[in-house]
XYZ file of C-alpha atoms in Angstrom:
488
model
C -15.311 -0.876 23.041
C -12.128 -0.264 25.017
C -12.261 -0.007 28.810
C -9.630 2.782 28.882
C -10.671 5.701 31.065
C -12.049 8.495 28.882
C -12.163 11.169 31.558
C -10.220 14.295 30.511
C -7.861 15.854 33.063
C -8.565 19.315 34.414
C -6.601 21.849 32.400
C -4.821 24.861 33.914
C -2.792 27.863 32.876
C 0.779 27.183 34.052
C 2.537 30.440 34.963
C 5.641 30.673 37.158
C 5.007 27.303 38.771
C 1.393 28.151 39.607
C -1.768 26.553 38.199
C -4.584 28.912 37.331
C -8.048 27.462 36.814
C -9.289 30.415 34.756
C -7.980 33.221 32.579
C -9.269 36.486 31.204
C -9.889 34.810 27.842
C -12.815 32.829 29.237
C -13.327 29.156 28.447
C -13.266 26.990 25.330
C -15.613 24.023 24.954
C -13.423 21.107 23.933
C -15.356 18.804 21.621
C -14.371 15.157 21.366
C -13.696 14.259 17.725
C -14.899 10.751 18.540
C -18.360 11.676 19.813
C -18.904 15.231 18.601
C -19.823 16.194 22.166
C -18.295 18.695 24.604
C -16.096 16.802 27.063
C -14.200 19.585 28.879
C -13.943 23.321 29.391
C -10.494 24.758 28.715
C -9.392 27.992 30.434
C -7.973 30.541 28.019
C -5.311 33.119 28.673
C -5.669 36.637 27.366
C -3.163 39.482 27.222
C -2.803 39.878 30.979
C -1.872 36.223 31.557
C 0.608 36.375 28.683
C 2.199 39.445 30.261
C 2.423 37.639 33.606
C 3.971 34.544 32.005
C 6.521 36.543 30.006
C 7.478 38.588 33.048
C 7.937 35.376 35.041
C 10.029 33.840 32.276
C 12.151 36.984 32.049
C 12.831 36.922 35.777
C 13.606 33.203 35.697
C 16.003 33.766 32.798
C 18.280 35.928 34.935
C 19.245 32.882 36.976
C 18.504 30.053 34.494
C 21.094 31.311 31.998
C 23.716 30.950 34.766
C 22.699 27.438 35.804
C 25.523 24.980 35.157
C 25.013 23.167 31.838
C 25.362 19.842 33.641
C 22.423 20.771 35.877
C 20.266 21.676 32.869
C 21.289 18.386 31.308
C 20.277 16.444 34.424
C 16.822 18.051 34.549
C 16.200 17.263 30.895
C 17.258 13.647 31.394
C 14.898 13.428 34.354
C 12.101 14.847 32.189
C 12.875 12.253 29.509
C 12.657 9.460 32.107
C 9.264 10.781 33.207
C 8.044 10.947 29.619
C 8.927 7.274 29.242
C 7.208 6.365 32.504
C 4.027 8.132 31.400
C 3.908 6.926 27.788
C 0.644 5.032 28.251
C -1.045 8.038 29.848
C 0.194 10.307 27.054
C -1.344 7.881 24.562
C -4.667 8.117 26.427
C -4.484 11.904 26.409
C -3.677 11.941 22.706
C -6.882 10.030 22.016
C -8.773 12.615 24.075
C -6.972 15.567 22.498
C -7.534 14.911 18.803
C -8.433 11.263 18.325
C -4.895 9.908 17.894
C -5.190 6.124 18.370
C -3.531 4.779 21.517
C -1.778 2.260 19.258
C 0.475 4.979 17.882
C 0.306 7.375 20.824
C 2.617 5.255 22.979
C 5.518 5.189 20.483
C 5.022 8.922 19.911
C 5.779 9.472 23.600
C 8.976 7.440 23.231
C 10.012 9.666 20.339
C 9.460 12.717 22.528
C 11.683 11.342 25.277
C 14.428 10.744 22.720
C 14.198 14.350 21.499
C 14.516 15.463 25.114
C 17.561 13.255 25.752
C 19.200 14.432 22.553
C 19.083 18.086 23.593
C 20.020 17.226 27.157
C 23.240 15.978 25.590
C 23.824 19.341 23.906
C 23.455 21.398 27.090
C 27.119 21.069 28.088
C 28.544 21.178 24.552
C 27.732 24.762 23.625
C 30.920 26.586 22.771
C 32.325 29.434 20.744
C 35.253 29.678 18.342
C 38.700 31.206 18.510
C 38.802 33.877 15.790
C 42.023 35.799 16.435
C 45.590 34.762 17.163
C 47.277 37.084 19.727
C 50.735 36.139 18.457
C 50.051 36.928 14.784
C 47.220 39.453 15.038
C 48.008 41.159 18.309
C 44.444 40.386 19.297
C 42.643 37.598 21.118
C 39.371 37.029 19.261
C 36.626 34.588 20.175
C 32.878 34.101 20.006
C 30.247 33.394 22.642
C 27.130 31.342 21.843
C 24.515 32.820 24.165
C 20.790 32.262 24.745
C 18.278 34.845 23.557
C 16.265 35.131 26.753
C 12.516 34.488 26.666
C 11.350 32.449 23.666
C 7.686 32.552 22.668
C 6.476 29.178 21.395
C 3.186 28.634 19.571
C 2.221 25.109 18.530
C -0.601 23.603 16.540
C -2.973 20.743 17.319
C -2.001 17.755 15.184
C 0.926 16.553 17.316
C 0.945 18.574 20.532
C 3.364 16.395 22.496
C 5.938 16.029 19.712
C 5.761 19.789 19.071
C 6.556 20.451 22.731
C 9.482 18.021 22.584
C 10.860 19.465 19.353
C 11.012 22.977 20.796
C 11.224 23.172 24.589
C 14.239 20.896 25.325
C 16.441 22.649 22.764
C 15.428 26.104 23.986
C 16.015 25.444 27.685
C 19.176 23.394 27.075
C 20.597 26.520 25.422
C 19.739 28.572 28.522
C 16.520 30.241 27.388
C 13.209 30.300 29.212
C 9.939 29.737 27.363
C 6.293 30.707 27.258
C 4.232 28.205 25.272
C 0.788 28.740 23.786
C -0.648 25.372 22.725
C -3.826 25.001 20.712
C -7.009 24.952 22.743
C -8.073 22.038 20.508
C -5.458 19.786 22.137
C -4.803 20.869 25.754
C -4.559 17.567 27.601
C -1.064 16.333 26.709
C 0.373 19.722 27.691
C -1.235 19.469 31.121
C 0.617 16.241 31.907
C 3.808 17.594 30.337
C 3.785 20.494 32.792
C 3.211 18.114 35.706
C 6.384 16.313 34.654
C 8.317 19.580 34.180
C 7.653 20.360 37.827
C 8.543 16.828 38.932
C 11.800 16.982 36.959
C 12.895 19.964 39.068
C 12.772 22.868 36.624
C 12.601 26.155 38.555
C 9.343 28.140 38.399
C 9.129 30.421 35.374
C 11.560 28.496 33.173
C 8.754 26.696 31.309
C 5.287 28.302 31.208
C 2.313 26.971 29.253
C -1.070 28.559 28.667
C -3.797 27.861 26.102
C -5.145 31.180 24.966
C -7.052 33.366 22.579
C -5.758 34.633 19.244
C -5.106 37.931 21.014
C -2.956 36.051 23.522
C -0.872 34.632 20.690
C -0.439 38.085 19.170
C 0.574 39.473 22.552
C 3.182 36.740 22.961
C 4.703 37.456 19.557
C 4.886 41.223 20.030
C 5.898 41.324 23.697
C 9.175 43.273 23.954
C 10.667 40.761 26.422
C 10.124 37.868 23.986
C 13.358 37.771 22.014
C 12.553 34.989 19.544
C 9.438 33.179 18.296
C 9.140 29.507 17.380
C 5.914 28.634 15.588
C 4.377 25.476 14.160
C 1.224 25.942 12.118
C -0.050 27.329 8.840
C 1.342 29.968 6.461
C -1.499 32.462 7.030
C -0.741 32.756 10.750
C 2.994 32.620 10.038
C 2.666 35.615 7.739
C 1.027 37.624 10.516
C 3.782 36.557 12.911
C 6.499 37.664 10.497
C 4.772 40.997 9.968
C 4.692 41.550 13.725
C 8.299 40.442 14.180
C 9.475 42.718 11.382
C 8.673 45.825 13.413
C 11.499 45.026 15.854
C 13.536 42.651 13.651
C 12.660 39.818 16.027
C 13.865 36.451 14.677
C 11.481 33.556 14.167
C 11.670 29.897 13.248
C 8.599 28.682 11.371
C 7.652 25.043 10.796
C 4.742 25.166 8.383
C 2.855 22.914 5.994
C 3.857 20.757 3.094
C 2.747 19.129 -0.134
C 5.453 16.509 -0.241
C 6.157 14.355 -3.272
C 6.885 10.636 -3.016
C 8.549 9.423 -6.234
C 8.251 5.688 -6.952
C 10.419 4.292 -9.740
C 9.808 0.943 -11.410
C 12.839 -0.639 -9.731
C 11.559 0.153 -6.221
C 10.513 -2.432 -3.660
C 6.807 -2.008 -4.322
C 5.724 -3.774 -1.139
C 7.581 -1.186 0.916
C 6.870 1.764 -1.390
C 3.106 1.206 -1.458
C 2.912 0.667 2.294
C 4.843 3.896 2.916
C 2.785 5.827 0.372
C -0.505 4.804 1.934
C 0.410 4.878 5.623
C 2.094 8.274 5.548
C -0.713 10.001 3.704
C -3.973 8.342 4.738
C -3.532 6.473 7.992
C -1.010 7.974 10.393
C -2.725 10.849 12.248
C -5.500 10.485 9.642
C -3.325 12.342 7.148
C -3.036 15.378 9.432
C 0.737 15.782 9.194
C 2.815 18.499 7.567
C 5.558 16.234 6.187
C 3.316 13.508 4.812
C 3.775 12.435 1.195
C 0.382 13.492 -0.119
C 1.522 13.509 -3.771
C 2.457 10.051 -5.062
C 4.410 10.151 -8.322
C 4.579 6.717 -10.002
C 6.579 5.656 -13.050
C 4.253 4.676 -15.898
C 5.534 1.101 -16.153
C 4.274 0.269 -12.643
C 1.532 2.883 -12.308
C -1.469 0.588 -12.583
C 0.032 -1.968 -10.207
C 0.829 0.707 -7.599
C -2.664 2.195 -7.867
C -4.217 -1.229 -7.296
C -1.961 -1.887 -4.303
C -2.595 1.514 -2.741
C -6.344 1.092 -3.187
C -6.250 -2.290 -1.461
C -4.182 -0.980 1.443
C -6.382 2.099 1.839
C -9.505 -0.026 2.003
C -7.952 -2.293 4.645
C -7.077 0.500 7.101
C -8.597 -0.125 10.538
C -10.611 3.020 11.289
C -12.555 3.565 14.465
C -12.479 4.315 18.168
C -8.964 5.631 18.972
C -9.121 3.943 22.399
C -9.384 0.534 20.712
C -5.921 -1.122 20.513
C -6.906 -2.705 17.177
C -7.490 0.687 15.534
C -4.719 2.499 13.680
C -6.657 5.483 12.277
C -9.064 7.784 14.087
C -11.164 10.842 13.241
C -10.045 14.213 11.966
C -9.753 16.903 14.605
C -13.105 18.690 14.404
C -16.216 19.362 12.341
C -14.622 22.314 10.561
C -11.800 20.075 9.337
C -14.297 17.414 8.269
C -16.306 19.914 6.232
C -13.202 21.445 4.663
C -11.728 18.070 3.622
C -15.004 16.875 2.100
C -15.054 20.136 0.156
C -11.553 19.423 -1.177
C -12.693 15.981 -2.311
C -15.753 17.400 -4.078
C -13.628 20.041 -5.815
C -11.073 17.433 -6.962
C -13.819 15.377 -8.610
C -15.201 18.486 -10.283
C -11.703 19.297 -11.596
C -11.511 15.932 -13.359
C -9.490 13.742 -10.990
C -10.555 10.096 -10.844
C -11.720 8.883 -7.440
C -10.284 5.424 -6.808
C -11.593 4.834 -3.298
C -13.121 6.678 -0.355
C -14.410 10.205 -0.596
C -17.183 10.167 1.980
C -17.883 10.678 5.656
C -18.130 7.407 7.565
C -21.534 6.657 9.026
C -22.903 3.829 11.096
C -21.545 3.561 14.607
C -18.965 6.256 13.791
C -21.503 8.772 12.497
C -21.305 11.041 15.549
C -17.535 11.488 15.183
C -15.510 13.237 12.493
C -14.507 10.237 10.403
C -13.621 10.303 6.698
C -12.890 7.354 4.422
C -9.254 7.146 3.271
C -9.439 8.744 -0.161
C -7.287 8.177 -3.270
C -7.359 10.064 -6.579
C -5.584 9.391 -9.867
C -5.420 11.406 -13.096
C -4.632 14.492 -11.025
C -3.597 17.642 -12.872
C -0.281 18.831 -11.351
C -1.611 22.409 -11.420
C -4.983 21.637 -9.800
C -6.059 22.700 -6.328
C -5.626 19.154 -5.040
C -2.028 19.079 -6.294
C -1.105 22.551 -5.129
C -2.793 23.013 -1.746
C -2.272 21.200 1.530
C -5.299 19.081 2.463
C -4.292 18.049 5.997
C -6.557 15.036 5.861
C -6.686 11.485 4.483
C -6.490 12.335 0.780
C -3.781 11.051 -1.581
C -3.192 12.307 -5.141
C -1.445 9.988 -7.634
C 0.443 11.234 -10.712
C 2.055 9.316 -13.578
C 5.508 10.077 -14.993
C 7.834 8.524 -17.555
C 11.308 9.935 -16.956
C 13.366 11.114 -14.028
C 13.275 14.638 -15.424
C 9.477 14.601 -15.626
C 9.203 13.323 -12.059
C 11.490 16.085 -10.817
C 9.472 18.746 -12.644
C 6.189 17.547 -11.112
C 7.712 17.216 -7.640
C 9.137 20.743 -7.681
C 5.923 22.255 -9.045
C 4.774 23.495 -5.641
C 5.021 26.536 -3.362
C 5.868 24.197 -0.486
C 9.233 22.610 0.235
C 9.166 20.631 3.472
C 9.880 16.979 2.699
C 10.383 14.735 -0.314
C 10.615 10.982 -0.731
C 12.272 8.691 -3.280
C 11.761 4.946 -3.740
C 14.400 3.296 -5.932
C 17.149 0.692 -5.745
C 19.427 2.939 -7.811
C 21.336 4.977 -5.213
C 23.000 7.078 -7.907
C 19.539 8.163 -9.001
C 18.513 8.737 -5.376
C 21.449 11.043 -4.683
C 20.886 12.951 -7.933
C 17.277 13.589 -6.999
C 18.131 14.462 -3.406
C 20.332 17.266 -4.724
C 17.650 18.564 -7.107
C 14.432 18.227 -5.116
C 13.462 21.637 -3.738
C 12.658 20.538 -0.192
C 14.233 20.703 3.242
C 14.780 16.955 3.356
C 14.753 13.936 1.062
C 14.077 10.510 2.552
C 14.987 7.467 0.484
C 13.494 3.970 0.697
C 11.719 4.411 4.007
C 14.303 6.440 5.926
C 12.825 7.549 9.241
C 10.914 10.805 9.377
C 11.810 13.229 12.209
C 15.132 11.521 12.902
C 16.341 13.461 15.912
C 19.917 14.080 14.846
C 18.869 15.351 11.418
C 17.661 18.956 10.935
C 14.000 19.277 9.971
C 12.552 22.350 8.326
C 11.398 23.516 4.938
C 11.817 25.975 2.116
C 9.314 28.351 0.557
C 5.805 28.195 1.994
C 6.978 25.434 4.345
C 8.781 27.918 6.550
C 12.271 28.795 7.714
C 14.710 27.564 10.312
C 15.380 24.073 11.627
C 14.349 21.752 14.414
C 16.462 18.706 15.170
C 20.184 18.103 15.000
C 22.869 20.619 15.919
C 20.992 23.241 13.929
C 18.024 22.762 16.259
C 19.888 24.094 19.278
C 21.690 26.742 17.237
C 18.247 28.259 16.522
C 18.108 29.192 20.210
C 21.610 30.686 20.425
C 22.946 33.989 19.167
C 26.626 34.603 18.532
C 28.547 37.438 20.103
C 32.075 38.287 18.921
C 34.770 39.456 21.343
C 38.121 41.000 20.478
C 40.805 41.859 23.038
C 43.864 43.868 22.007
C 46.986 42.325 23.509
C 49.969 44.393 24.568
C 53.179 43.577 22.710
């Protein structure tokens, strides 16, 4: 057993630079996914705290939008430095939040600091365009790229720190202020993040964070002073958000789920392809990631070899206590997730898929936690529930194909369109598929996921809008056109 401190920090509602120990929403019993026991009580905001936070953010916006871009840049760089300095503590908090192993929690913090630095660099590069020539048109025309005002941010539980880093730095670099509602399932990383926001010198009210009830989330979305919504989560909640936003034509950026295809051709580097296929579906975050390649499409000539390799890798995954530095995979987030995923596995077997490995809850010394064996199916019907619906757990479905056209048809047979993956040494083939795959991104031969300078966001049921790259800051800017008639 690791000797890392397992004491959760005290969680607060962070409104206008103040820390509130309680809210009108009562308290939530946080249950450790490792032990199945309550380890902390989380204060929850209700409508009145959301109103207070939005009002504070609106007041802060009046001055924040006029802060020199270089000053916003400096604060973000300071925040990035602090994220780096606290990487080990963020890893500890990730293990407490949702069972993310400390082994991968530390590099996750480094990724978050890089997202913060990237958007710090954009703060002083926001500019408009010249649209009219006074000599030829008799008019001086130009555009202004301006912040919206208060942005309401709602994030989910699987990667709370990276979700904060993907949204907040871009929003505040553009001159907006934010009110963030994190999931009550994962409150601890946000608590430290807000400590660092204060230490970095952000004025009160610029960044507010408050776990809250479902009613609090609805209040944040519909509040008239919230001018845009940024949401990470599932399509059911996203639909309700869009319905609420439609009443006032409020814009929203939605980063939702995925059912990503990973296409392995017979000329691929199978060592790399099989490692990627298994790690990014069964091991990393215990399969609880929206962009993970949970559908593995394998060319028939190497199908049996790939299945054997994936099975061997899956059965070698080190599963256990997330505080143990030797462990790479922890539990799923809670008992509800455990029950749901086991139900998916049972349904897949009933539908005729062949279980290659896994499929059960892990017992023994891990029996009190929410641990599931890494699970692999073959002979999966492309139209089955397992093929069509996001599992958000350590379950991989393998399909066989013969031709490039067949692989493309299977890959695009989904309502989702977040990510796609191709493994081949034929770059002509890779670029052909990248153009035809109906997904927001295509990553070839192990290209890095969530590369900061590249826009991330899906099509279809995977959402709308982008995070990352230039497009990521443009999501938090609206364009105003100006025309000035010039005297001749």
